[in-house]
Amino acid sequence: MPRLGLATALVALLALGATAHAGTVAIHGSTTVSGAVLVPYKADIEKASGETLDIVANGSGRGLADLIAGKTDMAMISAPLAAEVAAANAKTPGSIDPAKLVGHQIGEAQVAFVVHPSNPVTALTLAQITGILSGKITKWSEVGGADQPILIVAAGPGDGVRSVVEGRLLGGASISAKVKEMPNATQIAQVAAQLPAAFGVSSAASIRSGVTVLKTDQTIGQPLILVTMGPATPDATKVIEAATAAAH
């Protein structure tokens, strides 16, 4: 009898442990959201939510694609949900039904425009930046710099930072000037640090040393959003609430 009682207690203890053990919530997408909030505050978010985070920073567009495909519990995007859905459907018509998605904004970041440290240009107006992105301004000499072509460095279409900039400065149209597209948004500042003619379209959260961040007459805000298929589950809700608290 004592042995049976011990075995019963052990089974109960194991069951309690399994119940108390944190679940794992997979979150794929924006390098800006991961870099600004989820990675730096991962331990805090996990502690507050009681969940373990599986974070894959593979870009806003890929994050949404993974969510639709059932490969992740939530997607991270750093542009308005409508803009990201429109970009995805422009690339693959009908690939995403916006009615199935729910966005949960957890904070906001800032867009940053960066150049090589040797570039004498340290400030531009948004009107000048619009001219560069639209292809109307093609040389640095047109904005007070050297007589050399401007090389735009940005992530590909559908990236959160790019979508926000295109929506704010180009009316939603794609950048019409020639762009050196990077597969990962975190690489933009790294490339700008190596190319004297570079004009990088990045997120402030992705900036490291080695580049000059241009001063502008106005700032461009970037929403940091977690996306779920339909209403958030209880586990996802706990993560969203903890991430929102961390972001503020």
PDB file of N, CA and C in Angstrom, residues 36-132:
ATOM      1  N   ALA A  36      13.629  44.949 -32.182  1.00  0.00           N
ATOM      2  CA  ALA A  36      13.262  46.049 -31.290  1.00  0.00           C
ATOM      3  C   ALA A  36      12.624  45.576 -29.993  1.00  0.00           C
ATOM      4  N   VAL A  37      11.902  44.456 -30.039  1.00  0.00           N
ATOM      5  CA  VAL A  37      11.142  44.036 -28.864  1.00  0.00           C
ATOM      6  C   VAL A  37      11.381  42.579 -28.461  1.00  0.00           C
ATOM      7  N   LEU A  38      11.062  41.655 -29.345  1.00  0.00           N
ATOM      8  CA  LEU A  38      10.995  40.256 -28.933  1.00  0.00           C
ATOM      9  C   LEU A  38      12.326  39.649 -28.521  1.00  0.00           C
ATOM     10  N   VAL A  39      13.395  39.960 -29.233  1.00  0.00           N
ATOM     11  CA  VAL A  39      14.694  39.397 -28.856  1.00  0.00           C
ATOM     12  C   VAL A  39      15.289  40.093 -27.624  1.00  0.00           C
ATOM     13  N   PRO A  40      15.341  41.443 -27.604  1.00  0.00           N
ATOM     14  CA  PRO A  40      15.917  42.103 -26.423  1.00  0.00           C
ATOM     15  C   PRO A  40      15.163  41.814 -25.123  1.00  0.00           C
ATOM     16  N   TYR A  41      13.842  41.636 -25.227  1.00  0.00           N
ATOM     17  CA  TYR A  41      13.025  41.440 -24.026  1.00  0.00           C
ATOM     18  C   TYR A  41      12.457  40.021 -23.937  1.00  0.00           C
ATOM     19  N   LYS A  42      13.087  39.107 -24.626  1.00  0.00           N
ATOM     20  CA  LYS A  42      12.588  37.728 -24.684  1.00  0.00           C
ATOM     21  C   LYS A  42      12.397  37.125 -23.286  1.00  0.00           C
ATOM     22  N   ALA A  43      13.404  37.250 -22.453  1.00  0.00           N
ATOM     23  CA  ALA A  43      13.313  36.668 -21.107  1.00  0.00           C
ATOM     24  C   ALA A  43      12.173  37.287 -20.300  1.00  0.00           C
ATOM     25  N   ASP A  44      11.997  38.591 -20.407  1.00  0.00           N
ATOM     26  CA  ASP A  44      10.924  39.279 -19.681  1.00  0.00           C
ATOM     27  C   ASP A  44       9.555  38.836 -20.183  1.00  0.00           C
ATOM     28  N   ILE A  45       9.436  38.724 -21.522  1.00  0.00           N
ATOM     29  CA  ILE A  45       8.151  38.324 -22.112  1.00  0.00           C
ATOM     30  C   ILE A  45       7.811  36.893 -21.722  1.00  0.00           C
ATOM     31  N   GLU A  46       8.800  36.023 -21.742  1.00  0.00           N
ATOM     32  CA  GLU A  46       8.563  34.625 -21.370  1.00  0.00           C
ATOM     33  C   GLU A  46       8.166  34.520 -19.900  1.00  0.00           C
ATOM     34  N   LYS A  47       8.828  35.293 -19.051  1.00  0.00           N
ATOM     35  CA  LYS A  47       8.516  35.254 -17.622  1.00  0.00           C
ATOM     36  C   LYS A  47       7.105  35.764 -17.351  1.00  0.00           C
ATOM     37  N   ALA A  48       6.736  36.866 -18.012  1.00  0.00           N
ATOM     38  CA  ALA A  48       5.420  37.466 -17.774  1.00  0.00           C
ATOM     39  C   ALA A  48       4.281  36.631 -18.361  1.00  0.00           C
ATOM     40  N   SER A  49       4.541  35.982 -19.493  1.00  0.00           N
ATOM     41  CA  SER A  49       3.485  35.230 -20.177  1.00  0.00           C
ATOM     42  C   SER A  49       3.420  33.763 -19.770  1.00  0.00           C
ATOM     43  N   GLY A  50       4.543  33.253 -19.245  1.00  0.00           N
ATOM     44  CA  GLY A  50       4.590  31.830 -18.922  1.00  0.00           C
ATOM     45  C   GLY A  50       4.747  30.964 -20.148  1.00  0.00           C
ATOM     46  N   GLU A  51       5.094  31.579 -21.288  1.00  0.00           N
ATOM     47  CA  GLU A  51       5.269  30.855 -22.545  1.00  0.00           C
ATOM     48  C   GLU A  51       6.723  30.928 -23.002  1.00  0.00           C
ATOM     49  N   THR A  52       7.137  29.923 -23.764  1.00  0.00           N
ATOM     50  CA  THR A  52       8.461  29.925 -24.365  1.00  0.00           C
ATOM     51  C   THR A  52       8.334  30.418 -25.807  1.00  0.00           C
ATOM     52  N   LEU A  53       9.164  31.389 -26.213  1.00  0.00           N
ATOM     53  CA  LEU A  53       9.073  31.960 -27.553  1.00  0.00           C
ATOM     54  C   LEU A  53      10.053  31.280 -28.507  1.00  0.00           C
ATOM     55  N   ASP A  54       9.551  30.896 -29.665  1.00  0.00           N
ATOM     56  CA  ASP A  54      10.383  30.362 -30.755  1.00  0.00           C
ATOM     57  C   ASP A  54      10.363  31.419 -31.853  1.00  0.00           C
ATOM     58  N   ILE A  55      11.393  32.267 -31.898  1.00  0.00           N
ATOM     59  CA  ILE A  55      11.408  33.441 -32.779  1.00  0.00           C
ATOM     60  C   ILE A  55      12.242  33.177 -34.031  1.00  0.00           C
ATOM     61  N   VAL A  56      11.643  33.430 -35.185  1.00  0.00           N
ATOM     62  CA  VAL A  56      12.351  33.319 -36.464  1.00  0.00           C
ATOM     63  C   VAL A  56      12.193  34.650 -37.195  1.00  0.00           C
ATOM     64  N   ALA A  57      13.276  35.398 -37.315  1.00  0.00           N
ATOM     65  CA  ALA A  57      13.233  36.696 -37.988  1.00  0.00           C
ATOM     66  C   ALA A  57      13.526  36.494 -39.474  1.00  0.00           C
ATOM     67  N   ASN A  58      12.480  36.328 -40.254  1.00  0.00           N
ATOM     68  CA  ASN A  58      12.653  36.065 -41.688  1.00  0.00           C
ATOM     69  C   ASN A  58      11.926  37.074 -42.581  1.00  0.00           C
ATOM     70  N   GLY A  59      11.508  38.206 -42.016  1.00  0.00           N
ATOM     71  CA  GLY A  59      10.860  39.247 -42.811  1.00  0.00           C
ATOM     72  C   GLY A  59       9.346  39.213 -42.695  1.00  0.00           C
ATOM     73  N   SER A  60       8.727  40.386 -42.787  1.00  0.00           N
ATOM     74  CA  SER A  60       7.274  40.503 -42.622  1.00  0.00           C
ATOM     75  C   SER A  60       6.499  39.625 -43.596  1.00  0.00           C
ATOM     76  N   GLY A  61       6.865  39.695 -44.874  1.00  0.00           N
ATOM     77  CA  GLY A  61       6.149  38.930 -45.891  1.00  0.00           C
ATOM     78  C   GLY A  61       6.239  37.433 -45.664  1.00  0.00           C
ATOM     79  N   ARG A  62       7.428  36.965 -45.332  1.00  0.00           N
ATOM     80  CA  ARG A  62       7.599  35.525 -45.076  1.00  0.00           C
ATOM     81  C   ARG A  62       6.876  35.108 -43.801  1.00  0.00           C
ATOM     82  N   GLY A  63       6.856  36.014 -42.828  1.00  0.00           N
ATOM     83  CA  GLY A  63       6.140  35.705 -41.596  1.00  0.00           C
ATOM     84  C   GLY A  63       4.658  35.479 -41.850  1.00  0.00           C
ATOM     85  N   LEU A  64       4.051  36.346 -42.658  1.00  0.00           N
ATOM     86  CA  LEU A  64       2.635  36.166 -42.993  1.00  0.00           C
ATOM     87  C   LEU A  64       2.419  34.880 -43.783  1.00  0.00           C
ATOM     88  N   ALA A  65       3.331  34.592 -44.712  1.00  0.00           N
ATOM     89  CA  ALA A  65       3.217  33.361 -45.500  1.00  0.00           C
ATOM     90  C   ALA A  65       3.289  32.132 -44.592  1.00  0.00           C
ATOM     91  N   ASP A  66       4.177  32.175 -43.600  1.00  0.00           N
ATOM     92  CA  ASP A  66       4.295  31.064 -42.659  1.00  0.00           C
ATOM     93  C   ASP A  66       3.032  30.924 -41.819  1.00  0.00           C
ATOM     94  N   LEU A  67       2.432  32.052 -41.446  1.00  0.00           N
ATOM     95  CA  LEU A  67       1.192  32.016 -40.660  1.00  0.00           C
ATOM     96  C   LEU A  67       0.073  31.370 -41.464  1.00  0.00           C
ATOM     97  N   ILE A  68      -0.058  31.771 -42.712  1.00  0.00           N
ATOM     98  CA  ILE A  68      -1.099  31.205 -43.586  1.00  0.00           C
ATOM     99  C   ILE A  68      -0.879  29.711 -43.782  1.00  0.00           C
ATOM    100  N   ALA A  69       0.396  29.318 -43.872  1.00  0.00           N
ATOM    101  CA  ALA A  69       0.730  27.904 -44.113  1.00  0.00           C
ATOM    102  C   ALA A  69       0.678  27.060 -42.849  1.00  0.00           C
ATOM    103  N   GLY A  70       0.422  27.701 -41.706  1.00  0.00           N
ATOM    104  CA  GLY A  70       0.352  26.960 -40.456  1.00  0.00           C
ATOM    105  C   GLY A  70       1.702  26.606 -39.862  1.00  0.00           C
ATOM    106  N   LYS A  71       2.753  27.316 -40.292  1.00  0.00           N
ATOM    107  CA  LYS A  71       4.097  27.034 -39.799  1.00  0.00           C
ATOM    108  C   LYS A  71       4.460  27.830 -38.543  1.00  0.00           C
ATOM    109  N   THR A  72       3.619  28.767 -38.175  1.00  0.00           N
ATOM    110  CA  THR A  72       3.883  29.588 -36.989  1.00  0.00           C
ATOM    111  C   THR A  72       2.571  29.961 -36.321  1.00  0.00           C
ATOM    112  N   ASP A  73       2.634  30.272 -35.036  1.00  0.00           N
ATOM    113  CA  ASP A  73       1.429  30.660 -34.296  1.00  0.00           C
ATOM    114  C   ASP A  73       1.072  32.119 -34.535  1.00  0.00           C
ATOM    115  N   MET A  74       2.106  32.962 -34.710  1.00  0.00           N
ATOM    116  CA  MET A  74       1.886  34.377 -34.970  1.00  0.00           C
ATOM    117  C   MET A  74       2.920  34.873 -35.977  1.00  0.00           C
ATOM    118  N   ALA A  75       2.560  35.920 -36.697  1.00  0.00           N
ATOM    119  CA  ALA A  75       3.500  36.579 -37.605  1.00  0.00           C
ATOM    120  C   ALA A  75       3.858  37.939 -37.028  1.00  0.00           C
ATOM    121  N   MET A  76       5.086  38.371 -37.274  1.00  0.00           N
ATOM    122  CA  MET A  76       5.519  39.718 -36.894  1.00  0.00           C
ATOM    123  C   MET A  76       5.567  40.557 -38.171  1.00  0.00           C
ATOM    124  N   ILE A  77       4.941  41.720 -38.163  1.00  0.00           N
ATOM    125  CA  ILE A  77       5.038  42.637 -39.291  1.00  0.00           C
ATOM    126  C   ILE A  77       5.335  44.034 -38.761  1.00  0.00           C
ATOM    127  N   SER A  78       5.997  44.841 -39.603  1.00  0.00           N
ATOM    128  CA  SER A  78       6.352  46.200 -39.178  1.00  0.00           C
ATOM    129  C   SER A  78       5.834  47.222 -40.178  1.00  0.00           C
ATOM    130  N   ALA A  79       4.641  46.962 -40.685  1.00  0.00           N
ATOM    131  CA  ALA A  79       3.906  47.879 -41.561  1.00  0.00           C
ATOM    132  C   ALA A  79       2.437  47.592 -41.326  1.00  0.00           C
ATOM    133  N   PRO A  80       1.544  48.511 -41.701  1.00  0.00           N
ATOM    134  CA  PRO A  80       0.116  48.234 -41.528  1.00  0.00           C
ATOM    135  C   PRO A  80      -0.271  46.905 -42.172  1.00  0.00           C
ATOM    136  N   LEU A  81      -1.147  46.153 -41.514  1.00  0.00           N
ATOM    137  CA  LEU A  81      -1.550  44.837 -42.013  1.00  0.00           C
ATOM    138  C   LEU A  81      -2.108  44.912 -43.425  1.00  0.00           C
ATOM    139  N   ALA A  82      -2.924  45.938 -43.696  1.00  0.00           N
ATOM    140  CA  ALA A  82      -3.513  46.073 -45.030  1.00  0.00           C
ATOM    141  C   ALA A  82      -2.444  46.214 -46.101  1.00  0.00           C
ATOM    142  N   ALA A  83      -1.373  46.961 -45.785  1.00  0.00           N
ATOM    143  CA  ALA A  83      -0.294  47.158 -46.751  1.00  0.00           C
ATOM    144  C   ALA A  83       0.465  45.859 -47.000  1.00  0.00           C
ATOM    145  N   GLU A  84       0.712  45.092 -45.949  1.00  0.00           N
ATOM    146  CA  GLU A  84       1.421  43.820 -46.094  1.00  0.00           C
ATOM    147  C   GLU A  84       0.590  42.811 -46.885  1.00  0.00           C
ATOM    148  N   VAL A  85      -0.705  42.767 -46.619  1.00  0.00           N
ATOM    149  CA  VAL A  85      -1.588  41.859 -47.356  1.00  0.00           C
ATOM    150  C   VAL A  85      -1.643  42.260 -48.828  1.00  0.00           C
ATOM    151  N   ALA A  86      -1.731  43.570 -49.087  1.00  0.00           N
ATOM    152  CA  ALA A  86      -1.775  44.054 -50.465  1.00  0.00           C
ATOM    153  C   ALA A  86      -0.493  43.683 -51.216  1.00  0.00           C
ATOM    154  N   ALA A  87       0.656  43.811 -50.538  1.00  0.00           N
ATOM    155  CA  ALA A  87       1.929  43.474 -51.174  1.00  0.00           C
ATOM    156  C   ALA A  87       2.004  41.989 -51.487  1.00  0.00           C
ATOM    157  N   ALA A  88       1.532  41.172 -50.564  1.00  0.00           N
ATOM    158  CA  ALA A  88       1.558  39.720 -50.778  1.00  0.00           C
ATOM    159  C   ALA A  88       0.624  39.314 -51.911  1.00  0.00           C
ATOM    160  N   ASN A  89      -0.566  39.908 -51.959  1.00  0.00           N
ATOM    161  CA  ASN A  89      -1.522  39.566 -53.007  1.00  0.00           C
ATOM    162  C   ASN A  89      -1.142  40.134 -54.366  1.00  0.00           C
ATOM    163  N   ALA A  90      -0.342  41.216 -54.355  1.00  0.00           N
ATOM    164  CA  ALA A  90       0.155  41.754 -55.627  1.00  0.00           C
ATOM    165  C   ALA A  90       1.176  40.793 -56.232  1.00  0.00           C
ATOM    166  N   LYS A  91       1.923  40.152 -55.352  1.00  0.00           N
ATOM    167  CA  LYS A  91       2.938  39.195 -55.786  1.00  0.00           C
ATOM    168  C   LYS A  91       2.304  37.866 -56.183  1.00  0.00           C
ATOM    169  N   THR A  92       1.370  37.400 -55.358  1.00  0.00           N
ATOM    170  CA  THR A  92       0.653  36.152 -55.625  1.00  0.00           C
ATOM    171  C   THR A  92      -0.833  36.410 -55.381  1.00  0.00           C
ATOM    172  N   PRO A  93      -1.585  36.767 -56.422  1.00  0.00           N
ATOM    173  CA  PRO A  93      -2.992  37.133 -56.263  1.00  0.00           C
ATOM    174  C   PRO A  93      -3.805  36.088 -55.491  1.00  0.00           C
ATOM    175  N   GLY A  94      -4.543  36.588 -54.487  1.00  0.00           N
ATOM    176  CA  GLY A  94      -5.413  35.723 -53.703  1.00  0.00           C
ATOM    177  C   GLY A  94      -4.710  34.850 -52.687  1.00  0.00           C
ATOM    178  N   SER A  95      -3.430  35.115 -52.422  1.00  0.00           N
ATOM    179  CA  SER A  95      -2.685  34.254 -51.493  1.00  0.00           C
ATOM    180  C   SER A  95      -3.090  34.463 -50.042  1.00  0.00           C
ATOM    181  N   ILE A  96      -3.580  35.655 -49.715  1.00  0.00           N
ATOM    182  CA  ILE A  96      -3.961  35.950 -48.330  1.00  0.00           C
ATOM    183  C   ILE A  96      -5.359  36.556 -48.281  1.00  0.00           C
ATOM    184  N   ASP A  97      -6.202  35.996 -47.435  1.00  0.00           N
ATOM    185  CA  ASP A  97      -7.532  36.549 -47.191  1.00  0.00           C
ATOM    186  C   ASP A  97      -7.445  37.413 -45.938  1.00  0.00           C
ATOM    187  N   PRO A  98      -7.509  38.738 -46.087  1.00  0.00           N
ATOM    188  CA  PRO A  98      -7.360  39.622 -44.920  1.00  0.00           C
ATOM    189  C   PRO A  98      -8.424  39.406 -43.855  1.00  0.00           C
ATOM    190  N   ALA A  99      -9.574  38.870 -44.244  1.00  0.00           N
ATOM    191  CA  ALA A  99     -10.654  38.662 -43.281  1.00  0.00           C
ATOM    192  C   ALA A  99     -10.290  37.611 -42.232  1.00  0.00           C
ATOM    193  N   LYS A 100      -9.294  36.782 -42.534  1.00  0.00           N
ATOM    194  CA  LYS A 100      -8.901  35.719 -41.607  1.00  0.00           C
ATOM    195  C   LYS A 100      -7.838  36.171 -40.608  1.00  0.00           C
ATOM    196  N   LEU A 101      -7.288  37.373 -40.815  1.00  0.00           N
ATOM    197  CA  LEU A 101      -6.174  37.830 -39.998  1.00  0.00           C
ATOM    198  C   LEU A 101      -6.589  38.913 -39.002  1.00  0.00           C
ATOM    199  N   VAL A 102      -5.951  38.900 -37.846  1.00  0.00           N
ATOM    200  CA  VAL A 102      -6.189  39.929 -36.835  1.00  0.00           C
ATOM    201  C   VAL A 102      -4.821  40.492 -36.411  1.00  0.00           C
ATOM    202  N   GLY A 103      -4.676  41.813 -36.497  1.00  0.00           N
ATOM    203  CA  GLY A 103      -3.433  42.467 -36.109  1.00  0.00           C
ATOM    204  C   GLY A 103      -3.500  42.995 -34.691  1.00  0.00           C
ATOM    205  N   HIS A 104      -2.406  42.855 -33.956  1.00  0.00           N
ATOM    206  CA  HIS A 104      -2.330  43.330 -32.572  1.00  0.00           C
ATOM    207  C   HIS A 104      -1.077  44.199 -32.464  1.00  0.00           C
ATOM    208  N   GLN A 105      -1.250  45.526 -32.456  1.00  0.00           N
ATOM    209  CA  GLN A 105      -0.091  46.409 -32.397  1.00  0.00           C
ATOM    210  C   GLN A 105       0.479  46.424 -30.983  1.00  0.00           C
ATOM    211  N   ILE A 106       1.797  46.172 -30.895  1.00  0.00           N
ATOM    212  CA  ILE A 106       2.444  46.128 -29.587  1.00  0.00           C
ATOM    213  C   ILE A 106       3.333  47.343 -29.326  1.00  0.00           C
ATOM    214  N   GLY A 107       3.587  48.137 -30.375  1.00  0.00           N
ATOM    215  CA  GLY A 107       4.446  49.306 -30.193  1.00  0.00           C
ATOM    216  C   GLY A 107       4.723  49.996 -31.510  1.00  0.00           C
ATOM    217  N   GLU A 108       5.732  50.847 -31.515  1.00  0.00           N
ATOM    218  CA  GLU A 108       6.094  51.586 -32.724  1.00  0.00           C
ATOM    219  C   GLU A 108       7.603  51.809 -32.752  1.00  0.00           C
ATOM    220  N   ALA A 109       8.171  51.749 -33.943  1.00  0.00           N
ATOM    221  CA  ALA A 109       9.599  52.024 -34.140  1.00  0.00           C
ATOM    222  C   ALA A 109       9.733  53.186 -35.112  1.00  0.00           C
ATOM    223  N   GLN A 110      10.954  53.552 -35.432  1.00  0.00           N
ATOM    224  CA  GLN A 110      11.207  54.649 -36.360  1.00  0.00           C
ATOM    225  C   GLN A 110      11.990  54.148 -37.569  1.00  0.00           C
ATOM    226  N   VAL A 111      11.629  54.667 -38.739  1.00  0.00           N
ATOM    227  CA  VAL A 111      12.388  54.397 -39.951  1.00  0.00           C
ATOM    228  C   VAL A 111      13.658  55.240 -39.911  1.00  0.00           C
ATOM    229  N   ALA A 112      14.747  54.698 -40.417  1.00  0.00           N
ATOM    230  CA  ALA A 112      16.010  55.437 -40.460  1.00  0.00           C
ATOM    231  C   ALA A 112      16.597  55.361 -41.870  1.00  0.00           C
ATOM    232  N   PHE A 113      17.161  56.476 -42.332  1.00  0.00           N
ATOM    233  CA  PHE A 113      17.845  56.527 -43.621  1.00  0.00           C
ATOM    234  C   PHE A 113      19.329  56.705 -43.324  1.00  0.00           C
ATOM    235  N   VAL A 114      20.151  55.825 -43.860  1.00  0.00           N
ATOM    236  CA  VAL A 114      21.564  55.819 -43.488  1.00  0.00           C
ATOM    237  C   VAL A 114      22.474  55.948 -44.713  1.00  0.00           C
ATOM    238  N   VAL A 115      23.653  56.510 -44.481  1.00  0.00           N
ATOM    239  CA  VAL A 115      24.656  56.670 -45.544  1.00  0.00           C
ATOM    240  C   VAL A 115      26.029  56.278 -45.008  1.00  0.00           C
ATOM    241  N   HIS A 116      26.975  56.159 -45.910  1.00  0.00           N
ATOM    242  CA  HIS A 116      28.356  55.850 -45.551  1.00  0.00           C
ATOM    243  C   HIS A 116      28.941  57.009 -44.753  1.00  0.00           C
ATOM    244  N   PRO A 117      29.789  56.743 -43.765  1.00  0.00           N
ATOM    245  CA  PRO A 117      30.357  57.817 -42.934  1.00  0.00           C
ATOM    246  C   PRO A 117      31.127  58.885 -43.717  1.00  0.00           C
ATOM    247  N   SER A 118      31.628  58.538 -44.891  1.00  0.00           N
ATOM    248  CA  SER A 118      32.389  59.504 -45.689  1.00  0.00           C
ATOM    249  C   SER A 118      31.493  60.465 -46.461  1.00  0.00           C
ATOM    250  N   ASN A 119      30.202  60.195 -46.495  1.00  0.00           N
ATOM    251  CA  ASN A 119      29.265  61.035 -47.248  1.00  0.00           C
ATOM    252  C   ASN A 119      29.088  62.373 -46.525  1.00  0.00           C
ATOM    253  N   PRO A 120      29.317  63.501 -47.213  1.00  0.00           N
ATOM    254  CA  PRO A 120      29.148  64.809 -46.562  1.00  0.00           C
ATOM    255  C   PRO A 120      27.690  65.171 -46.291  1.00  0.00           C
ATOM    256  N   VAL A 121      26.760  64.445 -46.915  1.00  0.00           N
ATOM    257  CA  VAL A 121      25.335  64.710 -46.685  1.00  0.00           C
ATOM    258  C   VAL A 121      24.937  64.093 -45.347  1.00  0.00           C
ATOM    259  N   THR A 122      24.444  64.916 -44.445  1.00  0.00           N
ATOM    260  CA  THR A 122      24.050  64.426 -43.120  1.00  0.00           C
ATOM    261  C   THR A 122      22.574  64.671 -42.811  1.00  0.00           C
ATOM    262  N   ALA A 123      21.889  65.387 -43.715  1.00  0.00           N
ATOM    263  CA  ALA A 123      20.466  65.674 -43.496  1.00  0.00           C
ATOM    264  C   ALA A 123      19.755  65.796 -44.843  1.00  0.00           C
ATOM    265  N   LEU A 124      18.530  65.305 -44.885  1.00  0.00           N
ATOM    266  CA  LEU A 124      17.685  65.431 -46.075  1.00  0.00           C
ATOM    267  C   LEU A 124      16.244  65.662 -45.625  1.00  0.00           C
ATOM    268  N   THR A 125      15.492  66.374 -46.438  1.00  0.00           N
ATOM    269  CA  THR A 125      14.062  66.517 -46.168  1.00  0.00           C
ATOM    270  C   THR A 125      13.348  65.292 -46.730  1.00  0.00           C
ATOM    271  N   LEU A 126      12.130  65.061 -46.261  1.00  0.00           N
ATOM    272  CA  LEU A 126      11.368  63.940 -46.811  1.00  0.00           C
ATOM    273  C   LEU A 126      11.063  64.157 -48.286  1.00  0.00           C
ATOM    274  N   ALA A 127      10.961  65.415 -48.695  1.00  0.00           N
ATOM    275  CA  ALA A 127      10.733  65.717 -50.110  1.00  0.00           C
ATOM    276  C   ALA A 127      11.943  65.275 -50.939  1.00  0.00           C
ATOM    277  N   GLN A 128      13.140  65.512 -50.422  1.00  0.00           N
ATOM    278  CA  GLN A 128      14.347  65.081 -51.125  1.00  0.00           C
ATOM    279  C   GLN A 128      14.442  63.554 -51.164  1.00  0.00           C
ATOM    280  N   ILE A 129      14.083  62.923 -50.067  1.00  0.00           N
ATOM    281  CA  ILE A 129      14.106  61.461 -50.024  1.00  0.00           C
ATOM    282  C   ILE A 129      13.095  60.884 -51.006  1.00  0.00           C
ATOM    283  N   THR A 130      11.939  61.523 -51.098  1.00  0.00           N
ATOM    284  CA  THR A 130      10.941  61.093 -52.087  1.00  0.00           C
ATOM    285  C   THR A 130      11.522  61.194 -53.492  1.00  0.00           C
ATOM    286  N   GLY A 131      12.256  62.273 -53.751  1.00  0.00           N
ATOM    287  CA  GLY A 131      12.894  62.438 -55.055  1.00  0.00           C
ATOM    288  C   GLY A 131      13.889  61.338 -55.357  1.00  0.00           C
ATOM    289  N   ILE A 132      14.637  60.919 -54.343  1.00  0.00           N
ATOM    290  CA  ILE A 132      15.608  59.838 -54.525  1.00  0.00           C
ATOM    291  C   ILE A 132      14.895  58.518 -54.813  1.00  0.00           C
TER     292      ILE A 132
END
